[in-house]
JSON list of N, CA and C in Angstrom, two decimals:
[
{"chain": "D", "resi": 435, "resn": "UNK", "atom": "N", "xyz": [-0.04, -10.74, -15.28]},
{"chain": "D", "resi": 435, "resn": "UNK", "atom": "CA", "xyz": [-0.34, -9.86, -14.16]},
{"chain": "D", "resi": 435, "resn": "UNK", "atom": "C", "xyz": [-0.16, -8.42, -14.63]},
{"chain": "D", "resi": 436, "resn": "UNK", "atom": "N", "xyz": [-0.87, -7.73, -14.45]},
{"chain": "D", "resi": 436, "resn": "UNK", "atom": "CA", "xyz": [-1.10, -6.36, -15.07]},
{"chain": "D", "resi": 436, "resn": "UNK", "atom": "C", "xyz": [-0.27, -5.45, -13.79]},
{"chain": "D", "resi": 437, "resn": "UNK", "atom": "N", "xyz": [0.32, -4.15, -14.47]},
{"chain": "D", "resi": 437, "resn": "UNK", "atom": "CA", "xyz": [1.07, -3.51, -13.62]},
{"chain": "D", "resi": 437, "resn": "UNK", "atom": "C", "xyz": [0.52, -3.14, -12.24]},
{"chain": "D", "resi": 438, "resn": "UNK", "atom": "N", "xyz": [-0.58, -2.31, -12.07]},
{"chain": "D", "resi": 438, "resn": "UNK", "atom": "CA", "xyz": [-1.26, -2.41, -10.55]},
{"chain": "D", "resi": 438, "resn": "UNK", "atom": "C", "xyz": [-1.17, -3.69, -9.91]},
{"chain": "D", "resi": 439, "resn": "UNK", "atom": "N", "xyz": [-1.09, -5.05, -10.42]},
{"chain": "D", "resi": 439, "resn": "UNK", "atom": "CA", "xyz": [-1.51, -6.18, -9.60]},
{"chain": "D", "resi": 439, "resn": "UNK", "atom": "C", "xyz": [0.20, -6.59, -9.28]},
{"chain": "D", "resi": 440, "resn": "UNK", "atom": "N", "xyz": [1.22, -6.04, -9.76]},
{"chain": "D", "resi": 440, "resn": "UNK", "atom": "CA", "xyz": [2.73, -6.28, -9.63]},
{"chain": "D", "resi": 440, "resn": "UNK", "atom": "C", "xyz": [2.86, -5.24, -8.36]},
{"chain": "D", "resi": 441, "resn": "UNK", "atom": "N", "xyz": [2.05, -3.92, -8.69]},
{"chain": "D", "resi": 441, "resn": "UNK", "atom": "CA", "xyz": [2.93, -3.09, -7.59]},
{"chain": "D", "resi": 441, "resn": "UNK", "atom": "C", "xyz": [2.45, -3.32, -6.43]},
{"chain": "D", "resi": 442, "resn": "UNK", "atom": "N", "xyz": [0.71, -3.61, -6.42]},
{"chain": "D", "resi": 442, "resn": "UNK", "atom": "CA", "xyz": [0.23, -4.19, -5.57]},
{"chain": "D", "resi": 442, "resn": "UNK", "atom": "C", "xyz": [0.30, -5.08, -4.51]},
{"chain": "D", "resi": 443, "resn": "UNK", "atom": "N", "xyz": [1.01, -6.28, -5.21]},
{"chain": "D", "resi": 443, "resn": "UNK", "atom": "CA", "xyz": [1.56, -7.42, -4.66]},
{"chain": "D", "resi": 443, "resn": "UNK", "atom": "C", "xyz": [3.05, -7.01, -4.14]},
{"chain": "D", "resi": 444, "resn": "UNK", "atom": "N", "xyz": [3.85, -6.03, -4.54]},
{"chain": "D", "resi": 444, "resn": "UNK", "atom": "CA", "xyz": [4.88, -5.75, -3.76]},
{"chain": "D", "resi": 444, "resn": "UNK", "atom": "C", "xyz": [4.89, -5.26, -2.78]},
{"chain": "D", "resi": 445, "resn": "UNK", "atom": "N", "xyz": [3.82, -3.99, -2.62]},
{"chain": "D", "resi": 445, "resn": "UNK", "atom": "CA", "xyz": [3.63, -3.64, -1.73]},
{"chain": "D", "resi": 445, "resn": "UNK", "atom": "C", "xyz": [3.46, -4.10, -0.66]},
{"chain": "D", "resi": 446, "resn": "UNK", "atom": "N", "xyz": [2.29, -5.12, -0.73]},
{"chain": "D", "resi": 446, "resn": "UNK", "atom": "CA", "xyz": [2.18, -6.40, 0.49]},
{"chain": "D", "resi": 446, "resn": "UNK", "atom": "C", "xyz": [3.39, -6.98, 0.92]},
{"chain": "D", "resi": 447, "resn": "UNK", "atom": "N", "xyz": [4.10, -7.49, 0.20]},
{"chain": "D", "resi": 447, "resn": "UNK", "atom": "CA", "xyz": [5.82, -8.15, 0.37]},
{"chain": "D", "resi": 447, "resn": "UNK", "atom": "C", "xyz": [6.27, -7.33, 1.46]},
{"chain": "D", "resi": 448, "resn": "UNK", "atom": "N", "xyz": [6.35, -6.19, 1.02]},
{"chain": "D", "resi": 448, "resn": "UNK", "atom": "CA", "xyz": [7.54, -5.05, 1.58]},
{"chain": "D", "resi": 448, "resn": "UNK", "atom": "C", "xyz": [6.63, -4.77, 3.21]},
{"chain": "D", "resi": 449, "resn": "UNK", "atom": "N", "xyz": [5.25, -4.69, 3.24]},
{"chain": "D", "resi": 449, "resn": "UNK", "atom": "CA", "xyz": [4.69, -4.25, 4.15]},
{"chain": "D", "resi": 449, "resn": "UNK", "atom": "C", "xyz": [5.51, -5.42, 5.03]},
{"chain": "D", "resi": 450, "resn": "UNK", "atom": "N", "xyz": [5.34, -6.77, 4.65]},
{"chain": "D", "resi": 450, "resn": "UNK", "atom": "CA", "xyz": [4.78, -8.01, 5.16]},
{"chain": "D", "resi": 450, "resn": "UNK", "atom": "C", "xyz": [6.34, -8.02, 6.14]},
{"chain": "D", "resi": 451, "resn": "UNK", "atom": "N", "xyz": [7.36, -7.41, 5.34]},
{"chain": "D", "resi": 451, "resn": "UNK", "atom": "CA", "xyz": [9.02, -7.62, 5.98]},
{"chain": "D", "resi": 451, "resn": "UNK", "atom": "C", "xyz": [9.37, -6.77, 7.01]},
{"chain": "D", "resi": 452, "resn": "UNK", "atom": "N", "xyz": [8.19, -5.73, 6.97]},
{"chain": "D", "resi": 452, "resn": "UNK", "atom": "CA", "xyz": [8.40, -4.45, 7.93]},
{"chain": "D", "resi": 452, "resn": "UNK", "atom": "C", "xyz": [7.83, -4.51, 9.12]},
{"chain": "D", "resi": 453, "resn": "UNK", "atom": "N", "xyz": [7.87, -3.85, 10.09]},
{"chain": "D", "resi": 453, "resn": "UNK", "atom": "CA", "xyz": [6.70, -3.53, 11.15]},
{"chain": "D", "resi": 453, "resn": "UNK", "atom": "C", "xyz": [5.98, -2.36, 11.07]},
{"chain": "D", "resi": 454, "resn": "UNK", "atom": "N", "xyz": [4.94, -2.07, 11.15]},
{"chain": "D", "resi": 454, "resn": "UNK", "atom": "CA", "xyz": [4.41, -0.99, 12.00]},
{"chain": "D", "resi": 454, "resn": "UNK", "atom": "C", "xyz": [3.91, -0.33, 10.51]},
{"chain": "D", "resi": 455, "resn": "UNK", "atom": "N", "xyz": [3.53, 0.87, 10.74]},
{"chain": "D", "resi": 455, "resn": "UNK", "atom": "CA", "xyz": [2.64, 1.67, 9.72]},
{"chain": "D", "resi": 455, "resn": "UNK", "atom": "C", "xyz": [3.63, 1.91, 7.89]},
{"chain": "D", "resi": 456, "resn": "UNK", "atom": "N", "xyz": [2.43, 1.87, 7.03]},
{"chain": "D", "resi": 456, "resn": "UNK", "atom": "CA", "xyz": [2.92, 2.86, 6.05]},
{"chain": "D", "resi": 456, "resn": "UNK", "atom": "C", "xyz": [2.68, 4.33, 5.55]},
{"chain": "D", "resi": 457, "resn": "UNK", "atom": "N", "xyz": [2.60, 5.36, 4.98]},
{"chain": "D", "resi": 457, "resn": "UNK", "atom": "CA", "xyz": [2.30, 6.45, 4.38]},
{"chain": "D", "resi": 457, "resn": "UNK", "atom": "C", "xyz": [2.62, 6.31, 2.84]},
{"chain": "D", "resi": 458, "resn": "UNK", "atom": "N", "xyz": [1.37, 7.41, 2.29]},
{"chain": "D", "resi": 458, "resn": "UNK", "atom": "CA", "xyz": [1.61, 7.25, 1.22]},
{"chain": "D", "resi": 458, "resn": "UNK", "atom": "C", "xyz": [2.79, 7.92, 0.69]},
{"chain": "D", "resi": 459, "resn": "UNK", "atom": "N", "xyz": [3.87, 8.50, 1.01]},
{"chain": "D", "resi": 459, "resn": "UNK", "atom": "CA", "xyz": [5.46, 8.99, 0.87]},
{"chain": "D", "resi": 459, "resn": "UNK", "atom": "C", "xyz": [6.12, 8.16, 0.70]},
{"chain": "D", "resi": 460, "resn": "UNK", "atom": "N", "xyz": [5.82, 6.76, 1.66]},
{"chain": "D", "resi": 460, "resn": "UNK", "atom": "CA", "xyz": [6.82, 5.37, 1.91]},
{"chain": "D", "resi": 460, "resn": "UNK", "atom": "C", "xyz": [6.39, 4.77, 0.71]},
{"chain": "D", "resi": 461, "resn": "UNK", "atom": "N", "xyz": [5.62, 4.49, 0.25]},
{"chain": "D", "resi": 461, "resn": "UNK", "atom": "CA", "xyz": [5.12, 3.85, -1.23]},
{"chain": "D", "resi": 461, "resn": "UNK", "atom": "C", "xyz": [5.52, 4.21, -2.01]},
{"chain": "D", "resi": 462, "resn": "UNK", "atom": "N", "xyz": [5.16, 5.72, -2.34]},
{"chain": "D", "resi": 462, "resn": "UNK", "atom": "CA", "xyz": [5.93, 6.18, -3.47]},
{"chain": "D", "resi": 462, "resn": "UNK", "atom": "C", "xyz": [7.29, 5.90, -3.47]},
{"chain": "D", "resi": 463, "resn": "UNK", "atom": "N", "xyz": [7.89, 6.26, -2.38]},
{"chain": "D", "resi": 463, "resn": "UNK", "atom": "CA", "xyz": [9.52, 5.53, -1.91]},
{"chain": "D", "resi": 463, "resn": "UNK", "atom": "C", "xyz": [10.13, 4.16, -2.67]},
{"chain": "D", "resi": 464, "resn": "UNK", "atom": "N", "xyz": [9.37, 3.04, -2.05]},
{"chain": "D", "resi": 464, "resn": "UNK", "atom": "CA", "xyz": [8.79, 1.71, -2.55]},
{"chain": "D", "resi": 464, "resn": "UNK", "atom": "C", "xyz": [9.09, 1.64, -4.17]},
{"chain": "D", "resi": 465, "resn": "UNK", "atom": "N", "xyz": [8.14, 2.40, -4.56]},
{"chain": "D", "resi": 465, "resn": "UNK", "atom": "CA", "xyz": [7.61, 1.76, -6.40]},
{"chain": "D", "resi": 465, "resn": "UNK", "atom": "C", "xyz": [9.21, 3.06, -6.54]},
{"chain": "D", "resi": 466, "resn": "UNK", "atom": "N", "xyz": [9.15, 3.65, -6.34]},
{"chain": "D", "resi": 466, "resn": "UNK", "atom": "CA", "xyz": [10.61, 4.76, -7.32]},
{"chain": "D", "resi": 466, "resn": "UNK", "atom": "C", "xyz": [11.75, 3.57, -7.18]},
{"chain": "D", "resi": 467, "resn": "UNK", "atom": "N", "xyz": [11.86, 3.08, -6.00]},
{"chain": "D", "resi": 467, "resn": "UNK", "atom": "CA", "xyz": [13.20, 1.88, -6.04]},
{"chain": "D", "resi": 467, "resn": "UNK", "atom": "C", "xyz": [12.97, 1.03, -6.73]},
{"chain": "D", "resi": 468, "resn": "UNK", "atom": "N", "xyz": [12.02, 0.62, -7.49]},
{"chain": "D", "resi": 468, "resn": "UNK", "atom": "CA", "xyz": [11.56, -0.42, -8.03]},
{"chain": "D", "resi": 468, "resn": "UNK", "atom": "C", "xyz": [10.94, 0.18, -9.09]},
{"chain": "D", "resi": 469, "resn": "UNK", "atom": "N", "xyz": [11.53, 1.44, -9.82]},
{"chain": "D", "resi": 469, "resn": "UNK", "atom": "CA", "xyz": [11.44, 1.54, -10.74]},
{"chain": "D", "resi": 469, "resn": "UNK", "atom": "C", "xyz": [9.51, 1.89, -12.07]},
{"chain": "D", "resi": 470, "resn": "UNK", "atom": "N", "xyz": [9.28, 2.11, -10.96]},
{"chain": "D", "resi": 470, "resn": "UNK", "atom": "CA", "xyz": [7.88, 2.48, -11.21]},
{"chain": "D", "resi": 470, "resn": "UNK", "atom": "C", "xyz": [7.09, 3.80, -11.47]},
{"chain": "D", "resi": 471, "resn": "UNK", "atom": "N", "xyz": [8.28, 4.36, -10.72]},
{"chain": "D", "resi": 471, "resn": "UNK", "atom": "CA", "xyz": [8.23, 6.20, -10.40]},
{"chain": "D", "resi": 471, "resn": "UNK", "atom": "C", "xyz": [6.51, 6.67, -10.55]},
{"chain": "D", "resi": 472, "resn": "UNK", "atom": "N", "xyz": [5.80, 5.90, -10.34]},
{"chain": "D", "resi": 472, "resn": "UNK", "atom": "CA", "xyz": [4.14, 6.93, -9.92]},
{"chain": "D", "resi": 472, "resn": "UNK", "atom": "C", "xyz": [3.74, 7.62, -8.77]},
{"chain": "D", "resi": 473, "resn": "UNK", "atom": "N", "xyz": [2.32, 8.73, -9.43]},
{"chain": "D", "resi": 473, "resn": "UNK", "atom": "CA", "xyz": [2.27, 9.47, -8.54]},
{"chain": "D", "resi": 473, "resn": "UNK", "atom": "C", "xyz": [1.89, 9.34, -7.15]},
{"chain": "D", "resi": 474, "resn": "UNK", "atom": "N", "xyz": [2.02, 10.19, -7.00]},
{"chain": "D", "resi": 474, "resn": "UNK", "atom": "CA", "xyz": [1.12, 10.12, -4.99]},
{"chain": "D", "resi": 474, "resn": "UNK", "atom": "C", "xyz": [-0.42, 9.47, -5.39]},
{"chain": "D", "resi": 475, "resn": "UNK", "atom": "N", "xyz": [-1.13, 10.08, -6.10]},
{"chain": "D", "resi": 475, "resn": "UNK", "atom": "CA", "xyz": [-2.11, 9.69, -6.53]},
{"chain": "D", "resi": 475, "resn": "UNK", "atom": "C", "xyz": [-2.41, 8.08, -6.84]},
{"chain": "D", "resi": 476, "resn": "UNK", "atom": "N", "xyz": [-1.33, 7.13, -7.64]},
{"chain": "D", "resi": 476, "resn": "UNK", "atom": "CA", "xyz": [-1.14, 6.30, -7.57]},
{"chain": "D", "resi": 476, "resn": "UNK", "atom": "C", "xyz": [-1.04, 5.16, -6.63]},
{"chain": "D", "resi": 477, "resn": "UNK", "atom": "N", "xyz": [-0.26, 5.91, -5.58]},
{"chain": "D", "resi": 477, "resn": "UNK", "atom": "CA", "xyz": [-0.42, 5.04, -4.31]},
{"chain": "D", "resi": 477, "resn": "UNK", "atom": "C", "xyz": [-1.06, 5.05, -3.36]},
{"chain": "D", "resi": 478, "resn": "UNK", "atom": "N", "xyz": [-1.45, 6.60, -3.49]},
{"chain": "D", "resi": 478, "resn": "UNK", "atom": "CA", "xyz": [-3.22, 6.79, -2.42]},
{"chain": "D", "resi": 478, "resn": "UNK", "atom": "C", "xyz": [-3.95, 5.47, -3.21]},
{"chain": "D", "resi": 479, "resn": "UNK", "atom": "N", "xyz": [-4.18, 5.74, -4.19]},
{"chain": "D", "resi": 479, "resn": "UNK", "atom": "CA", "xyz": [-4.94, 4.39, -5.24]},
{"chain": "D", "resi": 479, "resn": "UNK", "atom": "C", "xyz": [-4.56, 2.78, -4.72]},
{"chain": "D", "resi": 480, "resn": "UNK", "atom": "N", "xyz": [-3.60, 2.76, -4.38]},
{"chain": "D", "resi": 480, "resn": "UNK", "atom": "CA", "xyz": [-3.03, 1.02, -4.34]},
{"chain": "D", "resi": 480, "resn": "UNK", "atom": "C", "xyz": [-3.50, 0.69, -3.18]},
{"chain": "D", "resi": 481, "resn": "UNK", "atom": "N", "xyz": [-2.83, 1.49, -2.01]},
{"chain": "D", "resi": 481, "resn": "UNK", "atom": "CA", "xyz": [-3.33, 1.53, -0.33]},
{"chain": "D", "resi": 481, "resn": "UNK", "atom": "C", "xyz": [-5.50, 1.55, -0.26]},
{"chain": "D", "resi": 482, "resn": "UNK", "atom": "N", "xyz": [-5.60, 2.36, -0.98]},
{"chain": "D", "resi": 482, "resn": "UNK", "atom": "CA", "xyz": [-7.13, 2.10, -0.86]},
{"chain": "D", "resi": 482, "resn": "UNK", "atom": "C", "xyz": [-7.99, 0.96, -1.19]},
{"chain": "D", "resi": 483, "resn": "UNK", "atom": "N", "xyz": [-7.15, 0.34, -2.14]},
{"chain": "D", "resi": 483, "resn": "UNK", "atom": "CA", "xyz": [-8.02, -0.66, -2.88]},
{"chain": "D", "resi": 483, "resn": "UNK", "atom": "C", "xyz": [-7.13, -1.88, -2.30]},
{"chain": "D", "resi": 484, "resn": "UNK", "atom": "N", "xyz": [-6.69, -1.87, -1.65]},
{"chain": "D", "resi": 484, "resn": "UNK", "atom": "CA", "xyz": [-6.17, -2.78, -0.78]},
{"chain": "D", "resi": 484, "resn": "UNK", "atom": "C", "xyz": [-6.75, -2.72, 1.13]},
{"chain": "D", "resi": 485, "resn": "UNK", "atom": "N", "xyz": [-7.09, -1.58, 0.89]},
{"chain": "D", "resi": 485, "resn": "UNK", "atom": "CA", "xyz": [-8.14, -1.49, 2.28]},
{"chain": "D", "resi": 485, "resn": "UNK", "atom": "C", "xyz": [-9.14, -1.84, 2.02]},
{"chain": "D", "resi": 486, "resn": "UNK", "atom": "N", "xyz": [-10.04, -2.06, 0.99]},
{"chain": "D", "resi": 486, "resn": "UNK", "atom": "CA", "xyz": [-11.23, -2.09, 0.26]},
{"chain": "D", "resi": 486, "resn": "UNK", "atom": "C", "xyz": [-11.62, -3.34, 0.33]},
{"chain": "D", "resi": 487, "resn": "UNK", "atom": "N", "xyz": [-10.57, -4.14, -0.32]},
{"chain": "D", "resi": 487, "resn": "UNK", "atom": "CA", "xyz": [-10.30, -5.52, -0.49]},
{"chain": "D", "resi": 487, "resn": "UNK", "atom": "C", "xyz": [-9.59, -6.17, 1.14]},
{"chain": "D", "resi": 488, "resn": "UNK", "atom": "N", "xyz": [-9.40, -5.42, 2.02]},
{"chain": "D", "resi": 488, "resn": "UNK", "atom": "CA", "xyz": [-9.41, -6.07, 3.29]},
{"chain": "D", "resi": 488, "resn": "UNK", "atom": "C", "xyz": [-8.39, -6.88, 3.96]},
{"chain": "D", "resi": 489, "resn": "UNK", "atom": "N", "xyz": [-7.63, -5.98, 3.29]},
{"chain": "D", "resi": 489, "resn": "UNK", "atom": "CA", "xyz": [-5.71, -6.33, 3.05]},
{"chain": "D", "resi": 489, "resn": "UNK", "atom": "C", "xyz": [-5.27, -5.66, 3.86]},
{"chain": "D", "resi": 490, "resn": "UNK", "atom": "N", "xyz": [-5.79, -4.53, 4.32]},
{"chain": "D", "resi": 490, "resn": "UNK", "atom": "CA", "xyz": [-4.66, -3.69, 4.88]},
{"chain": "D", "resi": 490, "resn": "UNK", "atom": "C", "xyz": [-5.88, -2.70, 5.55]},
{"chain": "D", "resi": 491, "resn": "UNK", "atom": "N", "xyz": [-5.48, -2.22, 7.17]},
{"chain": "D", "resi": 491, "resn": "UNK", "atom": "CA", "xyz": [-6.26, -1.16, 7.59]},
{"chain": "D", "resi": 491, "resn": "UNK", "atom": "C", "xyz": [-5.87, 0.15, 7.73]},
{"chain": "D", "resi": 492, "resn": "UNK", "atom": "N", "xyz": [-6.76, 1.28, 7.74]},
{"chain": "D", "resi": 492, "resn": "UNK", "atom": "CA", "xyz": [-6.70, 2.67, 7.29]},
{"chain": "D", "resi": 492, "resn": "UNK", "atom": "C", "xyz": [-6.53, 3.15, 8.89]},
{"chain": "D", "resi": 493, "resn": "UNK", "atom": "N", "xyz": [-5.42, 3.85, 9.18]},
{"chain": "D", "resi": 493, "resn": "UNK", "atom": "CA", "xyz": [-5.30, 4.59, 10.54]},
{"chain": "D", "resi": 493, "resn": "UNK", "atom": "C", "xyz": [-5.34, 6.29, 10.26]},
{"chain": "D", "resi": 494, "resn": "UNK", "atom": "N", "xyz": [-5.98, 7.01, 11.17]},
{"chain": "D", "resi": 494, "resn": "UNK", "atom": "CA", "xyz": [-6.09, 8.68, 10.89]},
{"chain": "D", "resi": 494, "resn": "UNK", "atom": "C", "xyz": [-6.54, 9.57, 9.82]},
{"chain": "D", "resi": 495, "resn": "UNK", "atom": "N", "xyz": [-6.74, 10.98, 10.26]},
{"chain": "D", "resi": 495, "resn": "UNK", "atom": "CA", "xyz": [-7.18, 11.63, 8.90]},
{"chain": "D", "resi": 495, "resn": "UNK", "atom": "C", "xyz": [-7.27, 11.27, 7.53]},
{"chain": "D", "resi": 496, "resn": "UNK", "atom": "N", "xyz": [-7.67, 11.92, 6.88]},
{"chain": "D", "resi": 496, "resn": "UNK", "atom": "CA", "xyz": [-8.01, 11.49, 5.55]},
{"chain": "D", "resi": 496, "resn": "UNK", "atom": "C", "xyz": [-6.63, 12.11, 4.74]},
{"chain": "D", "resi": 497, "resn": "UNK", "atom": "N", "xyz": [-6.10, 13.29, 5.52]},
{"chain": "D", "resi": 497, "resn": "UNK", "atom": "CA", "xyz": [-4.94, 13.85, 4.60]},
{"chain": "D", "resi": 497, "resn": "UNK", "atom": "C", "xyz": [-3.44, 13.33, 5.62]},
{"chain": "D", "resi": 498, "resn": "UNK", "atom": "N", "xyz": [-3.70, 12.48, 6.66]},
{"chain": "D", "resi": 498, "resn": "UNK", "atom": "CA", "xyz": [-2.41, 11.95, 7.25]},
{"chain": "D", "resi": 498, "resn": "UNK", "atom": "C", "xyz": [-2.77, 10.69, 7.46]},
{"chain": "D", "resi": 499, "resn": "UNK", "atom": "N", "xyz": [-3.08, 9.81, 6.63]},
{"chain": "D", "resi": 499, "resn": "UNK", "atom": "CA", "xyz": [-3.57, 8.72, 6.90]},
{"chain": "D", "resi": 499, "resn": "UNK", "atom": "C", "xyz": [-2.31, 7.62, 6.68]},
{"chain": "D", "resi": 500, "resn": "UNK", "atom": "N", "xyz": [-2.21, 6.52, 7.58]},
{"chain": "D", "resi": 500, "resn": "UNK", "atom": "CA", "xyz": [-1.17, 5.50, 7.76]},
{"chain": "D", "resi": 500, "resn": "UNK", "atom": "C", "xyz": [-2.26, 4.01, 7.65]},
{"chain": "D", "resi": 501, "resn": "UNK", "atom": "N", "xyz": [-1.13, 2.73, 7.07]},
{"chain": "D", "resi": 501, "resn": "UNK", "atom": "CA", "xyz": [-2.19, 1.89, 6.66]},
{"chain": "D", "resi": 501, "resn": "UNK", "atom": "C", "xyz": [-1.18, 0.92, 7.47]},
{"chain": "D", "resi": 502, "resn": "UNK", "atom": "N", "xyz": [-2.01, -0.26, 7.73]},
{"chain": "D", "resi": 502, "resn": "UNK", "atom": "CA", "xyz": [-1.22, -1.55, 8.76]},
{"chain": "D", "resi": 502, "resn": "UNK", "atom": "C", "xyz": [-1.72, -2.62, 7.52]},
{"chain": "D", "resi": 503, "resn": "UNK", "atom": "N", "xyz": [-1.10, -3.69, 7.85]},
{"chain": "D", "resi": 503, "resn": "UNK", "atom": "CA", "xyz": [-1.45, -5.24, 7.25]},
{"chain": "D", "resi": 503, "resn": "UNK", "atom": "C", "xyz": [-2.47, -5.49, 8.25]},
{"chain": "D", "resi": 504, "resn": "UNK", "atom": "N", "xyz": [-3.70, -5.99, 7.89]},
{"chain": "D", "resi": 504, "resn": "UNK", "atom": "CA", "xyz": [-4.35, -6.79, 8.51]},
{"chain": "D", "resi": 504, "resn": "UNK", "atom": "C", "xyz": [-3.86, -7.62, 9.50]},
{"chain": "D", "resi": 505, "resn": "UNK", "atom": "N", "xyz": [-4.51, -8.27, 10.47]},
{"chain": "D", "resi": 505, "resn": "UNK", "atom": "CA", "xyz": [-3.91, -9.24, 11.51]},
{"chain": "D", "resi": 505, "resn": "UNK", "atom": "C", "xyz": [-3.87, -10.61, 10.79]},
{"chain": "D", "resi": 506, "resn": "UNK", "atom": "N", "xyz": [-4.57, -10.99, 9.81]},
{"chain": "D", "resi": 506, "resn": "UNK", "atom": "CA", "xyz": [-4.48, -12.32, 9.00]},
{"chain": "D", "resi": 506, "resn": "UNK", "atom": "C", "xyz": [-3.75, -11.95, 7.90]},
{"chain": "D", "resi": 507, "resn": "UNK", "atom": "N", "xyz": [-3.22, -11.16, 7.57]},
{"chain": "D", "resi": 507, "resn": "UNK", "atom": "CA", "xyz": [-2.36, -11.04, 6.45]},
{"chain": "D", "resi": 507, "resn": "UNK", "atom": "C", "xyz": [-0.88, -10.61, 6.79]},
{"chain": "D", "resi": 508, "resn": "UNK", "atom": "N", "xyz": [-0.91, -10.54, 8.31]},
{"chain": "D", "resi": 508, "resn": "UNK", "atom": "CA", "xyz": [0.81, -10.09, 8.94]},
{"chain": "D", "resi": 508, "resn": "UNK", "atom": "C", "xyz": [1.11, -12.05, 8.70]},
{"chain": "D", "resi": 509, "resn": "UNK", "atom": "N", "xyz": [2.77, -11.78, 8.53]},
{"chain": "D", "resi": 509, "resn": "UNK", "atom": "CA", "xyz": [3.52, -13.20, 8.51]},
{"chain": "D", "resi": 509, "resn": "UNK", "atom": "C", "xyz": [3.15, -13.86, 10.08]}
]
């Protein structure tokens, strides 16, 4: 499993334990505890291609944007 597809898949985990919205601040948050330390850029990147792929939906602006788990992908 290649590093995007590790942080990727955590991300989902962590969403999956939580309620309610993420930001890309909370991610970066996320991967620094876990030792990953990438940029904002990085996790704008993960959240998108996980909206893309139909994992996760995109709420608000383009520069305040918050992402949910899908309704088939919440526990």
């Amino acid at each position: 499993m290649s590093a995007a597809q590790q942080r990727r898949a955590r991300l989902l985990t962590a969403m999956r334990e939580q309620t309610g919205a993420v930001s890309t601040g909370e991610v970066m948050a996320l991967y620094r505890a876990n030792g990953w330390g990438p940029s904002r850029t990085t996790a704008r990147r993960d959240l998108q291609y996980l909206a893309r792929h139909g994992q996760l939906n995109e709420h608000g602006a383009q520069n305040n944007r918050s992402y949910t788990l899908r309704k088939d992908e919440q526990p």
